Short mmCIF file of C-alpha atoms in Angstrom, two decimals:
data_model
loop_
_atom_site.label_atom_id
_atom_site.label_comp_id
_atom_site.label_asym_id
_atom_site.label_seq_id
_atom_site.Cartn_x
_atom_site.Cartn_y
_atom_site.Cartn_z
CA MET D 213 -82.79 236.63 282.78
CA SER D 214 -84.91 234.48 285.05
CA THR D 215 -85.76 235.63 288.56
CA THR D 216 -85.86 232.05 289.83
CA LEU D 217 -83.13 231.24 292.32
CA VAL D 218 -80.80 228.38 291.46
CA LYS D 219 -79.67 226.04 294.24
CA LEU D 220 -76.06 224.90 293.89
CA THR D 221 -73.91 222.72 296.12
CA ALA D 222 -70.40 223.93 296.85
CA PRO D 223 -67.73 221.55 295.55
CA CYS D 224 -65.62 222.26 298.63
CA SER D 225 -66.01 223.32 302.22
CA TYR D 226 -66.01 227.00 303.11
CA LEU D 227 -63.14 226.09 305.44
CA ASP D 228 -60.99 225.97 302.30
CA ILE D 229 -61.37 229.72 302.04
CA GLU D 230 -59.40 230.37 298.84
CA LYS D 231 -61.07 227.55 296.92
CA PHE D 232 -64.54 228.56 298.13
CA GLN D 233 -63.99 232.23 297.20
CA SER D 234 -62.66 231.16 293.79
CA TRP D 235 -65.74 228.96 293.21
CA LEU D 236 -68.05 231.91 293.98
CA GLU D 237 -66.05 234.21 291.67
CA ASP D 238 -66.13 231.62 288.85
CA LEU D 239 -69.91 231.31 289.21
CA SER D 240 -70.33 235.09 288.95
CA ALA D 241 -68.23 235.07 285.79
CA ARG D 242 -70.54 232.35 284.43
CA GLY D 243 -73.71 234.28 285.35
CA TYR D 244 -74.67 233.27 288.89
CA LEU D 245 -74.61 235.77 291.75
CA LEU D 246 -74.71 234.41 295.31
CA SER D 247 -77.95 235.34 297.07
CA LYS D 248 -77.96 233.38 300.35
CA ARG D 249 -77.25 230.07 302.05
CA ALA D 250 -79.96 227.51 301.31
CA GLY D 251 -80.23 226.29 304.90
CA THR D 252 -78.72 222.90 304.21
CA ARG D 253 -75.10 222.02 304.35
CA HIS D 254 -72.97 223.34 301.47
CA ASN D 255 -76.03 224.51 299.50
CA TYR D 256 -76.40 228.10 298.32
CA LEU D 257 -78.95 230.02 296.28
CA PHE D 258 -77.87 232.08 293.26
CA HIS D 259 -79.56 234.65 291.04
CA PRO D 260 -79.01 234.04 287.33
CA ILE D 261 -77.43 237.25 285.95
CA SER D 262 -75.34 238.43 283.06
CA PRO D 263 -71.76 237.31 283.64
CA LEU D 264 -70.06 239.69 286.07
CA LYS D 265 -66.53 239.96 287.44
CA THR D 266 -67.05 239.78 291.20
CA ARG D 267 -64.69 239.35 294.14
CA TYR D 268 -65.76 237.41 297.23
CA ARG D 269 -64.20 237.38 300.68
CA LEU D 270 -64.96 235.27 303.73
CA THR D 271 -64.30 236.85 307.09
CA PRO D 272 -64.44 234.81 310.28
CA VAL D 273 -67.22 235.67 312.69
CA SER D 274 -65.64 236.65 315.98
CA ASP D 275 -68.88 236.66 318.00
CA ASN D 276 -71.62 234.09 318.22
CA LEU D 277 -74.61 235.02 316.11
CA GLU D 278 -77.86 233.72 317.55
CA ASP D 279 -79.55 233.57 314.17
CA TRP D 280 -77.76 232.16 311.12
CA ASN D 281 -79.42 234.80 308.96
CA GLU D 282 -78.43 237.68 311.22
CA ARG D 283 -76.51 240.40 309.44
CA PRO D 284 -73.29 241.91 310.77
CA ASP D 285 -73.75 244.96 312.94
CA THR D 286 -74.58 248.25 311.22
CA GLU D 287 -71.17 249.79 311.91
CA LYS D 288 -69.32 246.89 310.24
CA GLN D 289 -71.67 246.93 307.25
CA THR D 290 -71.35 250.68 306.80
CA LEU D 291 -67.56 250.57 306.99
CA SER D 292 -67.37 247.59 304.61
CA GLU D 293 -69.72 249.27 302.14
CA ALA D 294 -67.52 252.38 302.21
CA PHE D 295 -64.65 250.14 301.07
CA GLY D 296 -66.81 248.64 298.30
CA TRP D 297 -68.02 245.41 299.92
CA GLU D 298 -71.59 244.15 300.32
CA TYR D 299 -72.63 241.57 302.92
CA VAL D 300 -74.24 238.52 301.31
CA CYS D 301 -74.82 235.79 303.93
CA THR D 302 -73.31 233.77 306.76
CA THR D 303 -72.04 230.20 306.27
CA ASP D 304 -73.01 227.12 308.28
CA TYR D 305 -72.32 227.25 312.00
CA ASN D 306 -71.89 231.03 311.79
CA ALA D 307 -68.29 230.37 310.84
CA PHE D 308 -67.82 233.05 308.17
CA GLN D 309 -69.58 236.07 306.76
CA VAL D 310 -69.56 236.18 302.96
CA TRP D 311 -68.91 239.56 301.32
CA ARG D 312 -68.79 240.52 297.65
CA SER D 313 -67.53 243.44 295.61
CA ILE D 314 -67.89 244.32 291.96
CA ARG D 315 -65.34 247.11 292.34
CA PRO D 316 -61.85 246.08 291.22
CA ASP D 317 -60.38 248.85 293.43
CA ALA D 318 -62.19 247.73 296.61
CA GLU D 319 -59.87 247.70 299.63
CA GLU D 320 -59.38 244.31 301.27
CA LEU D 321 -61.70 243.76 304.22
CA SER D 322 -59.16 242.38 306.62
CA THR D 323 -55.57 243.48 306.94
CA ASP D 324 -54.93 242.98 310.66
CA PRO D 325 -53.24 239.61 311.30
CA ALA D 326 -53.76 239.89 315.09
CA ALA D 327 -57.52 240.36 314.71
CA ASP D 328 -57.66 237.56 312.15
CA SER D 329 -55.78 235.16 314.42
CA TYR D 330 -58.21 235.92 317.27
CA ALA D 331 -61.19 235.28 314.99
CA TYR D 332 -59.74 232.02 313.69
CA ARG D 333 -58.95 230.83 317.22
CA HIS D 334 -62.57 231.59 318.18
CA LEU D 335 -63.81 229.69 315.11
CA TRP D 336 -61.58 226.70 315.91
CA LYS D 337 -62.91 226.57 319.49
CA GLU D 338 -66.52 226.74 318.27
CA LEU D 339 -66.07 223.98 315.71
CA ARG D 340 -64.15 221.80 318.16
CA LEU D 341 -66.92 222.25 320.75
CA ARG D 342 -69.66 221.39 318.24
CA ASN D 343 -67.79 218.29 317.04
CA SER D 344 -67.13 217.18 320.62
CA MET D 345 -70.82 217.52 321.46
CA PHE D 346 -71.72 215.47 318.37
CA LEU D 347 -69.27 212.71 319.34
CA VAL D 348 -70.60 212.58 322.92
CA MET D 349 -74.17 212.29 321.62
CA LEU D 350 -73.13 209.59 319.15
CA LEU D 351 -71.42 207.63 321.93
CA ALA D 352 -74.53 207.94 324.13
CA VAL D 353 -76.76 206.59 321.34
CA ASP D 354 -74.32 203.73 320.71
CA LEU D 355 -74.26 202.82 324.40
CA PHE D 356 -78.07 202.96 324.57
CA CYS D 357 -78.39 200.65 321.55
CA LEU D 358 -75.90 198.23 323.07
CA TRP D 359 -77.82 198.27 326.37
CA VAL D 360 -81.10 197.55 324.54
CA LEU D 361 -79.48 194.63 322.74
CA ILE D 362 -78.07 193.17 325.95
CA LYS D 363 -81.19 193.69 328.09
CA GLY D 364 -83.99 193.06 325.65
CA GLY D 365 -82.43 190.92 323.02
CA HIS D 366 -82.66 191.40 319.34
CA PHE D 367 -83.96 189.18 316.59
CA LEU D 368 -80.45 188.77 315.15
CA LEU D 369 -79.09 187.76 318.56
CA ASP D 370 -82.05 185.40 319.00
CA LEU D 371 -81.25 183.80 315.63
CA LEU D 372 -77.63 183.36 316.64
CA GLU D 373 -78.69 181.80 319.96
CA GLY D 374 -80.97 179.40 318.10
CA GLN D 375 -78.13 178.32 315.83
CA ARG D 376 -75.83 177.71 318.80
CA HIS D 377 -78.36 175.38 320.48
CA SER D 378 -79.01 173.39 317.28
#
């Protein structure tokens, strides 16, 4: 097998958790093991391997990670490894941590609905805040462009003015 990493684009968003997990599991069965996020949206790096039955789980990140490549705390990793799960990477916007297990008897990572609901509420707030900031910045750029057009003119507006006076 080659040691070269293969860059693949996810066919769905990680926000569709079941579909994303299924895609990762299908790739493992076809001979590609997730290595890490490629740094660009929806792109991930995979190691070519012999086909392997692997389970993947996404768990919402309940705290803000300052570095997208930061691993979960040691206590969480140790506990998860005891249950048969290995941390792989974190998705865009630190939304989810990706875990994998090759053990068919591995206990599920998350079984507490109250903790899950808190984590998903936190994730929703984070994504809503990021999208709001993007929309405000987009509006500011639009207003600036409009101001430049009104104040300084633009060759298209100048052409239109010339046609009106003809």
